Amino acid sequence: MAYEKIKPPEEGEKIRYEDGKLIVPDNPIIPYIEGDGIGKDVVPAALMVLDAAAEKIGKEIVWFRIYAGEDAYKLYGNYLPEDTLNAIREFRVALKGPLTTPVGGGFRSLNVTIRQVLDLYANVRPVYYLKGAPSPLKEPEKVNLVIFRENTEDVYAGIEWPRGSNEALKLIKFLKDEFGVSIREDSGIGIKPISEFATKRLVRLAIQYAIQNGRKSVTLVHKGNIMKYTEGAFRDWGYELAREEFGEYTITEDELWEKYNGEQPEGKIVIKDRIADNMFQQILTRTAEYDVLAMPNLNGDYMSDAAAAMVGGLGIAPGSNIGDGMGVFEPVHGSAPKYAGQNKVNPTAEILTGALMFEYLGWREGSEMIKKAVEMTIQSGTVTYDIHRHVGGNLVGTKEFAKAVVENLQSL
């Protein structure tokens, strides 16, 4: 593939996707985006740890720098150049730092654009506790969730028009004339699409994950009591998919009690659903009952941030965007420009995002090593400011924390 301003490395091999499976060489070429703000701090720190982990398991990552955000604008005059999208398409797996998204006006979210253009339809965010991290919970070790958030539809589809625009006024008039629906003329208008196709492929991925990782349940989280034909349909389509494609592996919560008296049979995954607002209190009050969660986009955005707060905050929350044979791995936190370049912020989220990438590559041993080394570092009291202000210890900067993780990793 020809590129305008970047050149792939001559060393390394491409990751391939054949017959529905990734074929990963021992020396894959992996593009990375430093991103904006603190991306300049946390991404280099993460690369240091990932290189050490790869070497530990006999692998080598050949990094390929690509550009998005402010760096891309300086180089291309474009915040998201085709070079970047084409590199991800060609090499299939990429690591990225946070990108700045303006509130209100300005350009649309680059993160959302990358997900939609590349059809990375599942935002997958594992949430688990690292010993030594501050938590508001009495028993944070009970938190072990994986959130599957639909990435392409719902309000994040970006179908909206401002108050007073021709489009908004035309739609308001159409709804009144054709359906008798009255909407105030000074309203902004947004449309919330949720399709059977997108719902089922997300739930399919969530159930496949549960099967492959020995998880006990998949919970469909929705607001179907109010939005019956969008979020209510998400729930119904999720159950339908489980019944039709995974009948030998799954039972419903009703079946669990009617047929098995509440005792989950070996090898079966329970499919259940919860109303979104109720789910917020359930993950706090009945944490251990939840495992894999699947939900539409907006619910997933709120839920994953709330869950991250339960185990120490966004500074340690990894994330990924997964499509068919393609993945872009990014932390949950934003770009925090006021801290950029200060060697201050916590790189744990970016490091654990790399661990999640290792898992996706099939390098599970390396992934577990990274997570263990991070936990050892935090437990030892070597921490960045965000954790130090809660628990004290040995206060270090971004680079120093990453170096400590590498030392602990090498001792494993």
mmCIF file of C-alpha atoms in Angstrom:
data_model
loop_
_atom_site.group_PDB
_atom_site.id
_atom_site.type_symbol
_atom_site.label_atom_id
_atom_site.label_comp_id
_atom_site.label_asym_id
_atom_site.label_seq_id
_atom_site.Cartn_x
_atom_site.Cartn_y
_atom_site.Cartn_z
ATOM 1 C CA MET A 1 0.000 0.000 0.000
ATOM 2 C CA ALA A 2 1.303 3.458 -0.911
ATOM 3 C CA TYR A 3 1.500 6.130 1.801
ATOM 4 C CA GLU A 4 1.822 9.880 1.407
ATOM 5 C CA LYS A 5 4.009 10.899 4.358
ATOM 6 C CA ILE A 6 4.853 7.776 6.342
ATOM 7 C CA LYS A 7 6.877 4.670 5.559
ATOM 8 C CA PRO A 8 6.280 1.257 7.135
ATOM 9 C CA PRO A 9 9.331 -0.361 8.736
ATOM 10 C CA GLU A 10 11.313 -2.764 6.597
ATOM 11 C CA GLU A 11 11.660 -5.242 9.452
ATOM 12 C CA GLY A 12 8.785 -7.197 10.917
ATOM 13 C CA GLU A 13 5.828 -9.024 9.414
ATOM 14 C CA LYS A 14 2.169 -8.220 8.893
ATOM 15 C CA ILE A 15 -0.602 -9.665 11.012
ATOM 16 C CA ARG A 16 -2.988 -11.554 8.694
ATOM 17 C CA TYR A 17 -6.668 -12.423 9.032
ATOM 18 C CA GLU A 18 -7.676 -15.730 7.492
ATOM 19 C CA ASP A 19 -10.795 -17.868 7.955
ATOM 20 C CA GLY A 20 -12.015 -15.633 10.765
ATOM 21 C CA LYS A 21 -8.756 -15.838 12.750
ATOM 22 C CA LEU A 22 -5.767 -13.548 13.285
ATOM 23 C CA ILE A 23 -2.449 -14.992 12.176
ATOM 24 C CA VAL A 24 0.139 -13.262 14.344
ATOM 25 C CA PRO A 25 3.891 -13.595 13.613
ATOM 26 C CA ASP A 26 6.511 -13.440 16.348
ATOM 27 C CA ASN A 27 7.623 -10.007 15.106
ATOM 28 C CA PRO A 28 4.443 -8.150 14.094
ATOM 29 C CA ILE A 29 4.456 -4.601 12.728
ATOM 30 C CA ILE A 30 2.080 -2.620 14.948
ATOM 31 C CA PRO A 31 1.181 1.016 14.199
ATOM 32 C CA TYR A 32 0.889 3.395 17.131
ATOM 33 C CA ILE A 33 -0.505 6.893 17.636
ATOM 34 C CA GLU A 34 0.928 9.019 20.444
ATOM 35 C CA GLY A 35 -2.139 11.223 20.394
ATOM 36 C CA ASP A 36 -2.688 14.574 22.075
ATOM 37 C CA GLY A 37 -1.983 15.975 25.534
ATOM 38 C CA ILE A 38 -0.714 13.321 27.925
ATOM 39 C CA GLY A 39 -0.488 10.831 25.073
ATOM 40 C CA LYS A 40 3.057 12.165 24.634
ATOM 41 C CA ASP A 41 3.817 10.958 28.169
ATOM 42 C CA VAL A 42 1.886 7.715 28.557
ATOM 43 C CA VAL A 43 2.412 6.116 25.134
ATOM 44 C CA PRO A 44 6.252 6.100 25.259
ATOM 45 C CA ALA A 45 6.001 4.725 28.808
ATOM 46 C CA ALA A 46 3.700 1.955 27.632
ATOM 47 C CA LEU A 47 5.940 1.084 24.680
ATOM 48 C CA MET A 48 8.818 0.588 27.108
ATOM 49 C CA VAL A 49 6.805 -1.945 29.113
ATOM 50 C CA LEU A 50 5.350 -3.706 26.069
ATOM 51 C CA ASP A 51 8.784 -4.136 24.503
ATOM 52 C CA ALA A 52 10.070 -5.703 27.717
ATOM 53 C CA ALA A 53 7.054 -8.021 27.956
ATOM 54 C CA ALA A 54 7.376 -9.095 24.331
ATOM 55 C CA GLU A 55 11.042 -9.914 24.808
ATOM 56 C CA LYS A 56 10.204 -11.873 27.953
ATOM 57 C CA ILE A 57 7.971 -14.250 25.950
ATOM 58 C CA GLY A 58 10.263 -14.476 22.934
ATOM 59 C CA LYS A 59 8.456 -11.963 20.729
ATOM 60 C CA GLU A 60 9.316 -8.587 19.233
ATOM 61 C CA ILE A 61 7.018 -5.729 18.280
ATOM 62 C CA VAL A 62 8.160 -3.609 15.345
ATOM 63 C CA TRP A 63 6.515 -0.252 16.025
ATOM 64 C CA PHE A 64 5.265 1.955 13.168
ATOM 65 C CA ARG A 65 4.423 5.529 14.135
ATOM 66 C CA ILE A 66 1.313 6.971 12.489
ATOM 67 C CA TYR A 67 -0.514 10.219 13.183
ATOM 68 C CA ALA A 68 -3.873 11.541 14.340
ATOM 69 C CA GLY A 69 -4.921 14.683 16.172
ATOM 70 C CA GLU A 70 -2.694 17.735 16.516
ATOM 71 C CA ASP A 71 0.464 15.990 15.219
ATOM 72 C CA ALA A 72 -1.419 14.877 12.121
ATOM 73 C CA TYR A 73 -2.707 18.389 11.497
ATOM 74 C CA LYS A 74 0.844 19.767 11.600
ATOM 75 C CA LEU A 75 2.078 17.126 9.174
ATOM 76 C CA TYR A 76 -0.916 16.711 6.850
ATOM 77 C CA GLY A 77 -3.219 19.686 7.478
ATOM 78 C CA ASN A 78 -5.774 17.031 8.455
ATOM 79 C CA TYR A 79 -6.584 15.652 11.910
ATOM 80 C CA LEU A 80 -7.222 12.133 10.621
ATOM 81 C CA PRO A 81 -5.322 11.485 7.351
ATOM 82 C CA GLU A 82 -5.970 8.540 5.041
ATOM 83 C CA ASP A 83 -2.413 7.345 5.722
ATOM 84 C CA THR A 84 -3.426 6.591 9.292
ATOM 85 C CA LEU A 85 -6.603 4.743 8.421
ATOM 86 C CA ASN A 86 -4.849 2.786 5.671
ATOM 87 C CA ALA A 87 -2.032 1.770 8.010
ATOM 88 C CA ILE A 88 -4.516 0.355 10.508
ATOM 89 C CA ARG A 89 -6.346 -1.454 7.700
ATOM 90 C CA GLU A 90 -3.098 -2.957 6.405
ATOM 91 C CA PHE A 91 -1.529 -3.972 9.719
ATOM 92 C CA ARG A 92 -4.820 -4.736 11.543
ATOM 93 C CA VAL A 93 -3.810 -3.947 15.138
ATOM 94 C CA ALA A 94 -2.866 -0.524 16.486
ATOM 95 C CA LEU A 95 -2.124 1.100 19.847
ATOM 96 C CA LYS A 96 -3.176 4.693 20.419
ATOM 97 C CA GLY A 97 -3.071 7.383 23.014
ATOM 98 C CA PRO A 98 -5.922 9.792 23.785
ATOM 99 C CA LEU A 99 -7.091 12.354 21.236
ATOM 100 C CA THR A 100 -8.671 15.690 22.126
ATOM 101 C CA THR A 101 -12.357 16.129 21.331
ATOM 102 C CA PRO A 102 -13.887 19.602 21.737
ATOM 103 C CA VAL A 103 -17.159 20.013 23.642
ATOM 104 C CA GLY A 104 -19.886 21.700 21.636
ATOM 105 C CA GLY A 105 -18.453 23.095 18.399
ATOM 106 C CA GLY A 106 -15.296 22.158 16.552
ATOM 107 C CA PHE A 107 -14.431 18.939 14.774
ATOM 108 C CA ARG A 108 -16.221 15.703 15.520
ATOM 109 C CA SER A 109 -14.610 13.140 17.818
ATOM 110 C CA LEU A 110 -11.638 11.510 16.115
ATOM 111 C CA ASN A 111 -12.024 8.485 18.374
ATOM 112 C CA VAL A 112 -15.595 7.965 17.194
ATOM 113 C CA THR A 113 -14.596 8.565 13.567
ATOM 114 C CA ILE A 114 -11.839 5.937 13.715
ATOM 115 C CA ARG A 115 -14.264 3.423 15.193
ATOM 116 C CA GLN A 116 -16.943 4.078 12.606
ATOM 117 C CA VAL A 117 -14.769 4.376 9.491
ATOM 118 C CA LEU A 118 -12.965 1.117 10.320
ATOM 119 C CA ASP A 119 -16.173 -0.546 11.579
ATOM 120 C CA LEU A 120 -14.669 -1.300 14.980
ATOM 121 C CA TYR A 121 -18.095 -2.099 16.300
ATOM 122 C CA ALA A 122 -17.286 -3.274 19.830
ATOM 123 C CA ASN A 123 -15.757 -1.024 22.478
ATOM 124 C CA VAL A 124 -14.436 -3.612 24.933
ATOM 125 C CA ARG A 125 -13.438 -2.394 28.386
ATOM 126 C CA PRO A 126 -12.318 -4.846 31.088
ATOM 127 C CA VAL A 127 -12.617 -3.561 34.657
ATOM 128 C CA TYR A 128 -10.714 -5.351 37.414
ATOM 129 C CA TYR A 129 -9.014 -4.459 40.677
ATOM 130 C CA LEU A 130 -5.274 -4.052 41.152
ATOM 131 C CA LYS A 131 -4.195 -4.605 44.744
ATOM 132 C CA GLY A 132 -2.957 -1.395 46.293
ATOM 133 C CA ALA A 133 -5.038 0.931 44.119
ATOM 134 C CA PRO A 134 -7.427 3.264 45.967
ATOM 135 C CA SER A 135 -11.091 2.293 45.778
ATOM 136 C CA PRO A 136 -14.308 3.596 47.365
ATOM 137 C CA LEU A 137 -15.543 0.000 47.725
ATOM 138 C CA LYS A 138 -15.143 -2.181 50.800
ATOM 139 C CA GLU A 139 -14.467 -5.214 48.617
ATOM 140 C CA PRO A 140 -13.087 -3.977 45.278
ATOM 141 C CA GLU A 141 -11.570 -7.396 44.580
ATOM 142 C CA LYS A 142 -15.087 -8.545 43.665
ATOM 143 C CA VAL A 143 -15.026 -6.314 40.562
ATOM 144 C CA ASN A 144 -14.179 -8.353 37.471
ATOM 145 C CA LEU A 145 -16.289 -7.040 34.612
ATOM 146 C CA VAL A 146 -15.870 -6.879 30.856
ATOM 147 C CA ILE A 147 -18.082 -4.281 29.186
ATOM 148 C CA PHE A 148 -19.018 -4.685 25.513
ATOM 149 C CA ARG A 149 -20.319 -1.346 24.271
ATOM 150 C CA GLU A 150 -21.770 -1.034 20.757
ATOM 151 C CA ASN A 151 -19.627 1.465 18.877
ATOM 152 C CA THR A 152 -21.416 2.494 15.679
ATOM 153 C CA GLU A 153 -25.026 3.376 16.503
ATOM 154 C CA ASP A 154 -27.193 4.952 19.213
ATOM 155 C CA VAL A 155 -26.671 8.682 19.801
ATOM 156 C CA TYR A 156 -22.983 8.326 18.908
ATOM 157 C CA ALA A 157 -24.001 7.885 15.280
ATOM 158 C CA GLY A 158 -23.981 11.695 15.330
ATOM 159 C CA ILE A 159 -27.274 12.161 13.494
ATOM 160 C CA GLU A 160 -28.395 15.526 14.823
ATOM 161 C CA TRP A 161 -29.218 19.068 13.767
ATOM 162 C CA PRO A 162 -29.030 22.338 15.731
ATOM 163 C CA ARG A 163 -31.965 24.380 16.962
ATOM 164 C CA GLY A 164 -33.456 26.554 14.229
ATOM 165 C CA SER A 165 -31.683 24.819 11.329
ATOM 166 C CA ASN A 166 -33.644 24.037 8.177
ATOM 167 C CA GLU A 167 -33.148 20.337 8.818
ATOM 168 C CA ALA A 168 -34.438 20.494 12.402
ATOM 169 C CA LEU A 169 -37.452 22.599 11.458
ATOM 170 C CA LYS A 170 -38.248 20.354 8.496
ATOM 171 C CA LEU A 171 -38.087 17.247 10.667
ATOM 172 C CA ILE A 172 -40.232 18.853 13.383
ATOM 173 C CA LYS A 173 -42.849 19.731 10.769
ATOM 174 C CA PHE A 174 -42.703 16.263 9.217
ATOM 175 C CA LEU A 175 -43.216 14.552 12.561
ATOM 176 C CA LYS A 176 -46.190 16.778 13.352
ATOM 177 C CA ASP A 177 -47.821 16.470 9.927
ATOM 178 C CA GLU A 178 -47.248 12.750 9.401
ATOM 179 C CA PHE A 179 -47.340 11.287 12.913
ATOM 180 C CA GLY A 180 -49.019 13.902 15.098
ATOM 181 C CA VAL A 181 -45.898 14.291 17.246
ATOM 182 C CA SER A 182 -45.420 17.785 18.675
ATOM 183 C CA ILE A 183 -41.889 19.013 19.326
ATOM 184 C CA ARG A 184 -41.034 22.566 20.336
ATOM 185 C CA GLU A 185 -39.617 24.558 17.426
ATOM 186 C CA ASP A 186 -36.644 25.746 19.483
ATOM 187 C CA SER A 187 -35.390 22.159 19.856
ATOM 188 C CA GLY A 188 -32.210 20.601 18.611
ATOM 189 C CA ILE A 189 -33.007 17.237 17.036
ATOM 190 C CA GLY A 190 -31.103 13.968 17.294
ATOM 191 C CA ILE A 191 -31.925 10.500 15.993
ATOM 192 C CA LYS A 192 -31.054 7.314 17.883
ATOM 193 C CA PRO A 193 -30.738 4.288 15.583
ATOM 194 C CA ILE A 194 -30.303 0.790 17.015
ATOM 195 C CA SER A 195 -30.374 -2.039 14.478
ATOM 196 C CA GLU A 196 -30.803 -5.787 14.734
ATOM 197 C CA PHE A 197 -27.590 -6.292 12.733
ATOM 198 C CA ALA A 198 -25.359 -4.174 14.961
ATOM 199 C CA THR A 199 -26.944 -5.486 18.154
ATOM 200 C CA LYS A 200 -26.497 -9.112 17.240
ATOM 201 C CA ARG A 201 -22.882 -8.851 16.159
ATOM 202 C CA LEU A 202 -22.025 -7.099 19.441
ATOM 203 C CA VAL A 203 -23.852 -9.673 21.577
ATOM 204 C CA ARG A 204 -22.279 -12.457 19.512
ATOM 205 C CA LEU A 205 -18.817 -11.129 20.339
ATOM 206 C CA ALA A 206 -19.723 -10.810 24.033
ATOM 207 C CA ILE A 207 -21.000 -14.389 24.242
ATOM 208 C CA GLN A 208 -18.004 -15.727 22.319
ATOM 209 C CA TYR A 209 -15.754 -13.929 24.799
ATOM 210 C CA ALA A 210 -17.665 -15.424 27.725
ATOM 211 C CA ILE A 211 -17.316 -18.928 26.280
ATOM 212 C CA GLN A 212 -13.613 -18.563 25.492
ATOM 213 C CA ASN A 213 -12.762 -17.092 28.893
ATOM 214 C CA GLY A 214 -14.902 -19.231 31.185
ATOM 215 C CA ARG A 215 -17.215 -16.404 32.204
ATOM 216 C CA LYS A 216 -20.488 -17.183 33.976
ATOM 217 C CA SER A 217 -22.970 -14.653 32.599
ATOM 218 C CA VAL A 218 -23.713 -12.060 29.937
ATOM 219 C CA THR A 219 -26.039 -9.226 31.001
ATOM 220 C CA LEU A 220 -27.866 -7.092 28.432
ATOM 221 C CA VAL A 221 -28.080 -3.551 29.847
ATOM 222 C CA HIS A 222 -30.768 -1.313 28.354
ATOM 223 C CA LYS A 223 -33.459 1.288 28.988
ATOM 224 C CA GLY A 224 -36.121 -0.764 27.216
ATOM 225 C CA ASN A 225 -38.855 0.107 29.701
ATOM 226 C CA ILE A 226 -38.939 3.590 28.135
ATOM 227 C CA MET A 227 -37.260 3.272 24.706
ATOM 228 C CA LYS A 228 -39.086 0.119 23.689
ATOM 229 C CA TYR A 229 -38.219 -0.017 19.983
ATOM 230 C CA THR A 230 -34.524 0.843 20.296
ATOM 231 C CA GLU A 231 -33.127 -0.279 23.646
ATOM 232 C CA GLY A 232 -35.998 -2.674 24.253
ATOM 233 C CA ALA A 233 -35.278 -4.188 20.855
ATOM 234 C CA PHE A 234 -31.578 -4.439 21.803
ATOM 235 C CA ARG A 235 -32.627 -6.644 24.703
ATOM 236 C CA ASP A 236 -34.952 -8.800 22.595
ATOM 237 C CA TRP A 237 -32.438 -9.248 19.771
ATOM 238 C CA GLY A 238 -29.756 -10.155 22.305
ATOM 239 C CA TYR A 239 -31.857 -12.963 23.749
ATOM 240 C CA GLU A 240 -32.789 -14.105 20.253
ATOM 241 C CA LEU A 241 -29.141 -14.276 19.176
ATOM 242 C CA ALA A 242 -28.188 -16.251 22.288
ATOM 243 C CA ARG A 243 -31.004 -18.736 21.741
ATOM 244 C CA GLU A 244 -30.445 -19.218 18.003
ATOM 245 C CA GLU A 245 -26.627 -19.289 17.814
ATOM 246 C CA PHE A 246 -25.499 -20.352 21.282
ATOM 247 C CA GLY A 247 -28.343 -22.522 22.544
ATOM 248 C CA GLU A 248 -25.991 -25.301 23.659
ATOM 249 C CA TYR A 249 -23.966 -22.870 25.773
ATOM 250 C CA THR A 250 -26.579 -20.505 27.198
ATOM 251 C CA ILE A 251 -29.636 -20.455 29.435
ATOM 252 C CA THR A 252 -31.801 -17.524 30.457
ATOM 253 C CA GLU A 253 -32.107 -16.323 34.024
ATOM 254 C CA ASP A 254 -35.691 -17.629 34.072
ATOM 255 C CA GLU A 255 -34.485 -21.071 32.986
ATOM 256 C CA LEU A 256 -31.806 -20.989 35.676
ATOM 257 C CA TRP A 257 -34.517 -20.873 38.330
ATOM 258 C CA GLU A 258 -37.281 -22.845 36.623
ATOM 259 C CA LYS A 259 -35.110 -25.784 35.497
ATOM 260 C CA TYR A 260 -32.075 -25.690 37.764
ATOM 261 C CA ASN A 261 -33.405 -24.166 41.010
ATOM 262 C CA GLY A 262 -30.873 -21.351 40.774
ATOM 263 C CA GLU A 263 -27.860 -23.678 40.565
ATOM 264 C CA GLN A 264 -25.911 -22.819 37.428
ATOM 265 C CA PRO A 265 -25.049 -25.993 35.511
ATOM 266 C CA GLU A 266 -21.455 -26.594 34.465
ATOM 267 C CA GLY A 267 -20.632 -25.264 30.990
ATOM 268 C CA LYS A 268 -23.663 -22.968 30.765
ATOM 269 C CA ILE A 269 -23.615 -19.171 30.549
ATOM 270 C CA VAL A 270 -26.593 -17.292 31.988
ATOM 271 C CA ILE A 271 -28.057 -14.607 29.728
ATOM 272 C CA LYS A 272 -29.868 -11.934 31.707
ATOM 273 C CA ASP A 273 -30.877 -8.302 31.355
ATOM 274 C CA ARG A 274 -31.070 -5.241 33.559
ATOM 275 C CA ILE A 275 -32.558 -1.761 33.206
ATOM 276 C CA ALA A 276 -29.646 0.672 32.851
ATOM 277 C CA ASP A 277 -30.369 2.913 35.848
ATOM 278 C CA ASN A 278 -30.863 -0.128 38.084
ATOM 279 C CA MET A 279 -27.607 -1.570 36.762
ATOM 280 C CA PHE A 280 -25.664 1.405 38.091
ATOM 281 C CA GLN A 281 -26.613 0.522 41.651
ATOM 282 C CA GLN A 282 -26.381 -3.228 41.053
ATOM 283 C CA ILE A 283 -22.694 -3.083 40.099
ATOM 284 C CA LEU A 284 -22.123 -1.392 43.463
ATOM 285 C CA THR A 285 -24.414 -3.434 45.695
ATOM 286 C CA ARG A 286 -24.247 -6.856 43.980
ATOM 287 C CA THR A 287 -20.905 -6.609 42.231
ATOM 288 C CA ALA A 288 -20.000 -10.290 42.230
ATOM 289 C CA GLU A 289 -23.174 -11.232 40.328
ATOM 290 C CA TYR A 290 -22.004 -9.531 37.129
ATOM 291 C CA ASP A 291 -19.433 -10.675 34.656
ATOM 292 C CA VAL A 292 -19.764 -9.720 30.963
ATOM 293 C CA LEU A 293 -22.048 -6.763 30.179
ATOM 294 C CA ALA A 294 -23.343 -5.885 26.680
ATOM 295 C CA MET A 295 -25.103 -2.612 25.970
ATOM 296 C CA PRO A 296 -25.803 0.186 23.497
ATOM 297 C CA ASN A 297 -23.278 2.973 23.096
ATOM 298 C CA LEU A 298 -24.367 5.681 25.523
ATOM 299 C CA ASN A 299 -25.143 3.261 28.354
ATOM 300 C CA GLY A 300 -21.727 1.697 27.819
ATOM 301 C CA ASP A 301 -19.985 5.055 28.004
ATOM 302 C CA TYR A 302 -21.522 5.881 31.377
ATOM 303 C CA MET A 303 -21.289 2.368 32.785
ATOM 304 C CA SER A 304 -17.633 1.808 31.949
ATOM 305 C CA ASP A 305 -16.571 5.107 33.550
ATOM 306 C CA ALA A 306 -18.614 4.353 36.665
ATOM 307 C CA ALA A 307 -17.115 0.863 36.876
ATOM 308 C CA ALA A 308 -13.598 2.272 36.468
ATOM 309 C CA ALA A 309 -14.214 4.559 39.451
ATOM 310 C CA MET A 310 -14.907 1.471 41.554
ATOM 311 C CA VAL A 311 -11.358 0.169 41.090
ATOM 312 C CA GLY A 312 -9.303 3.363 41.129
ATOM 313 C CA GLY A 313 -10.421 5.630 38.296
ATOM 314 C CA LEU A 314 -9.776 6.277 34.629
ATOM 315 C CA GLY A 315 -6.018 6.458 35.150
ATOM 316 C CA ILE A 316 -5.918 2.664 35.327
ATOM 317 C CA ALA A 317 -8.768 1.797 32.912
ATOM 318 C CA PRO A 318 -7.795 0.029 29.648
ATOM 319 C CA GLY A 319 -9.949 -0.148 26.544
ATOM 320 C CA SER A 320 -10.144 -1.455 23.003
ATOM 321 C CA ASN A 321 -12.154 -1.138 19.807
ATOM 322 C CA ILE A 322 -12.674 -4.437 18.041
ATOM 323 C CA GLY A 323 -13.995 -5.268 14.584
ATOM 324 C CA ASP A 324 -13.727 -8.387 12.451
ATOM 325 C CA GLY A 325 -10.008 -9.113 12.346
ATOM 326 C CA MET A 326 -9.026 -5.612 13.416
ATOM 327 C CA GLY A 327 -8.437 -3.827 16.707
ATOM 328 C CA VAL A 328 -7.422 -0.354 17.894
ATOM 329 C CA PHE A 329 -6.421 -0.268 21.549
ATOM 330 C CA GLU A 330 -6.846 2.938 23.542
ATOM 331 C CA PRO A 331 -7.228 3.820 27.233
ATOM 332 C CA VAL A 332 -10.542 5.079 28.534
ATOM 333 C CA HIS A 333 -9.189 8.408 29.812
ATOM 334 C CA GLY A 334 -8.959 11.641 27.830
ATOM 335 C CA SER A 335 -5.977 13.753 26.750
ATOM 336 C CA ALA A 336 -5.807 15.991 29.892
ATOM 337 C CA PRO A 337 -3.786 18.700 28.080
ATOM 338 C CA LYS A 338 -3.036 20.670 31.271
ATOM 339 C CA TYR A 339 -0.763 17.816 32.397
ATOM 340 C CA ALA A 340 0.940 17.222 29.040
ATOM 341 C CA GLY A 341 4.722 16.998 29.061
ATOM 342 C CA GLN A 342 5.043 17.122 32.846
ATOM 343 C CA ASN A 343 6.109 13.488 33.348
ATOM 344 C CA LYS A 344 3.381 13.360 35.979
ATOM 345 C CA VAL A 345 0.390 11.325 34.901
ATOM 346 C CA ASN A 346 -0.285 7.666 35.493
ATOM 347 C CA PRO A 347 0.544 5.486 32.451
ATOM 348 C CA THR A 348 -1.204 2.423 33.896
ATOM 349 C CA ALA A 349 -4.271 2.693 31.657
ATOM 350 C CA GLU A 350 -2.105 2.824 28.540
ATOM 351 C CA ILE A 351 0.097 -0.026 29.802
ATOM 352 C CA LEU A 352 -2.911 -2.209 30.616
ATOM 353 C CA THR A 353 -4.368 -1.315 27.224
ATOM 354 C CA GLY A 354 -1.203 -2.828 25.807
ATOM 355 C CA ALA A 355 -1.816 -5.927 27.942
ATOM 356 C CA LEU A 356 -5.286 -6.124 26.424
ATOM 357 C CA MET A 357 -3.681 -5.876 22.976
ATOM 358 C CA PHE A 358 -1.355 -8.760 23.885
ATOM 359 C CA GLU A 359 -4.398 -10.821 24.824
ATOM 360 C CA TYR A 360 -5.989 -10.036 21.449
ATOM 361 C CA LEU A 361 -2.777 -11.133 19.705
ATOM 362 C CA GLY A 362 -2.929 -14.438 21.540
ATOM 363 C CA TRP A 363 0.011 -13.515 23.774
ATOM 364 C CA ARG A 364 -1.874 -14.249 26.977
ATOM 365 C CA GLU A 365 1.249 -15.111 28.972
ATOM 366 C CA GLY A 366 2.689 -11.677 28.229
ATOM 367 C CA SER A 367 -0.616 -10.014 29.056
ATOM 368 C CA GLU A 368 -0.753 -11.653 32.485
ATOM 369 C CA MET A 369 2.871 -10.701 33.145
ATOM 370 C CA ILE A 370 2.153 -7.047 32.401
ATOM 371 C CA LYS A 371 -0.852 -6.971 34.702
ATOM 372 C CA LYS A 372 1.071 -8.716 37.480
ATOM 373 C CA ALA A 373 4.040 -6.348 37.134
ATOM 374 C CA VAL A 374 1.783 -3.280 37.297
ATOM 375 C CA GLU A 375 0.070 -4.643 40.396
ATOM 376 C CA MET A 376 3.423 -5.418 42.026
ATOM 377 C CA THR A 377 4.554 -1.855 41.369
ATOM 378 C CA ILE A 378 1.455 -0.296 42.908
ATOM 379 C CA GLN A 379 1.521 -2.691 45.874
ATOM 380 C CA SER A 380 5.138 -1.753 46.555
ATOM 381 C CA GLY A 381 4.035 1.853 47.012
ATOM 382 C CA THR A 382 5.712 3.167 43.853
ATOM 383 C CA VAL A 383 2.911 5.301 42.434
ATOM 384 C CA THR A 384 2.102 8.416 40.426
ATOM 385 C CA TYR A 385 0.388 11.471 41.920
ATOM 386 C CA ASP A 386 -3.201 10.323 41.328
ATOM 387 C CA ILE A 387 -2.751 7.270 43.553
ATOM 388 C CA HIS A 388 -0.227 8.909 45.892
ATOM 389 C CA ARG A 389 -2.728 11.534 47.024
ATOM 390 C CA HIS A 390 -4.971 8.729 48.327
ATOM 391 C CA VAL A 391 -2.542 6.166 49.727
ATOM 392 C CA GLY A 392 0.850 7.878 49.956
ATOM 393 C CA GLY A 393 4.004 5.908 49.140
ATOM 394 C CA ASN A 394 6.946 6.603 46.863
ATOM 395 C CA LEU A 395 5.811 9.358 44.472
ATOM 396 C CA VAL A 396 7.285 8.969 40.969
ATOM 397 C CA GLY A 397 6.740 10.368 37.488
ATOM 398 C CA THR A 398 5.377 8.682 34.388
ATOM 399 C CA LYS A 399 8.710 7.359 33.083
ATOM 400 C CA GLU A 400 9.875 6.245 36.490
ATOM 401 C CA PHE A 401 6.692 4.295 37.086
ATOM 402 C CA ALA A 402 7.088 2.520 33.732
ATOM 403 C CA LYS A 403 10.726 1.682 34.566
ATOM 404 C CA ALA A 404 9.588 0.198 37.882
ATOM 405 C CA VAL A 405 7.010 -1.921 36.042
ATOM 406 C CA VAL A 406 9.721 -3.169 33.677
ATOM 407 C CA GLU A 407 11.942 -4.122 36.629
ATOM 408 C CA ASN A 408 9.110 -6.060 38.245
ATOM 409 C CA LEU A 409 8.232 -7.690 34.925
ATOM 410 C CA GLN A 410 11.780 -8.870 34.446
ATOM 411 C CA SER A 411 11.731 -10.442 37.901
ATOM 412 C CA LEU A 412 8.774 -12.688 37.031
#
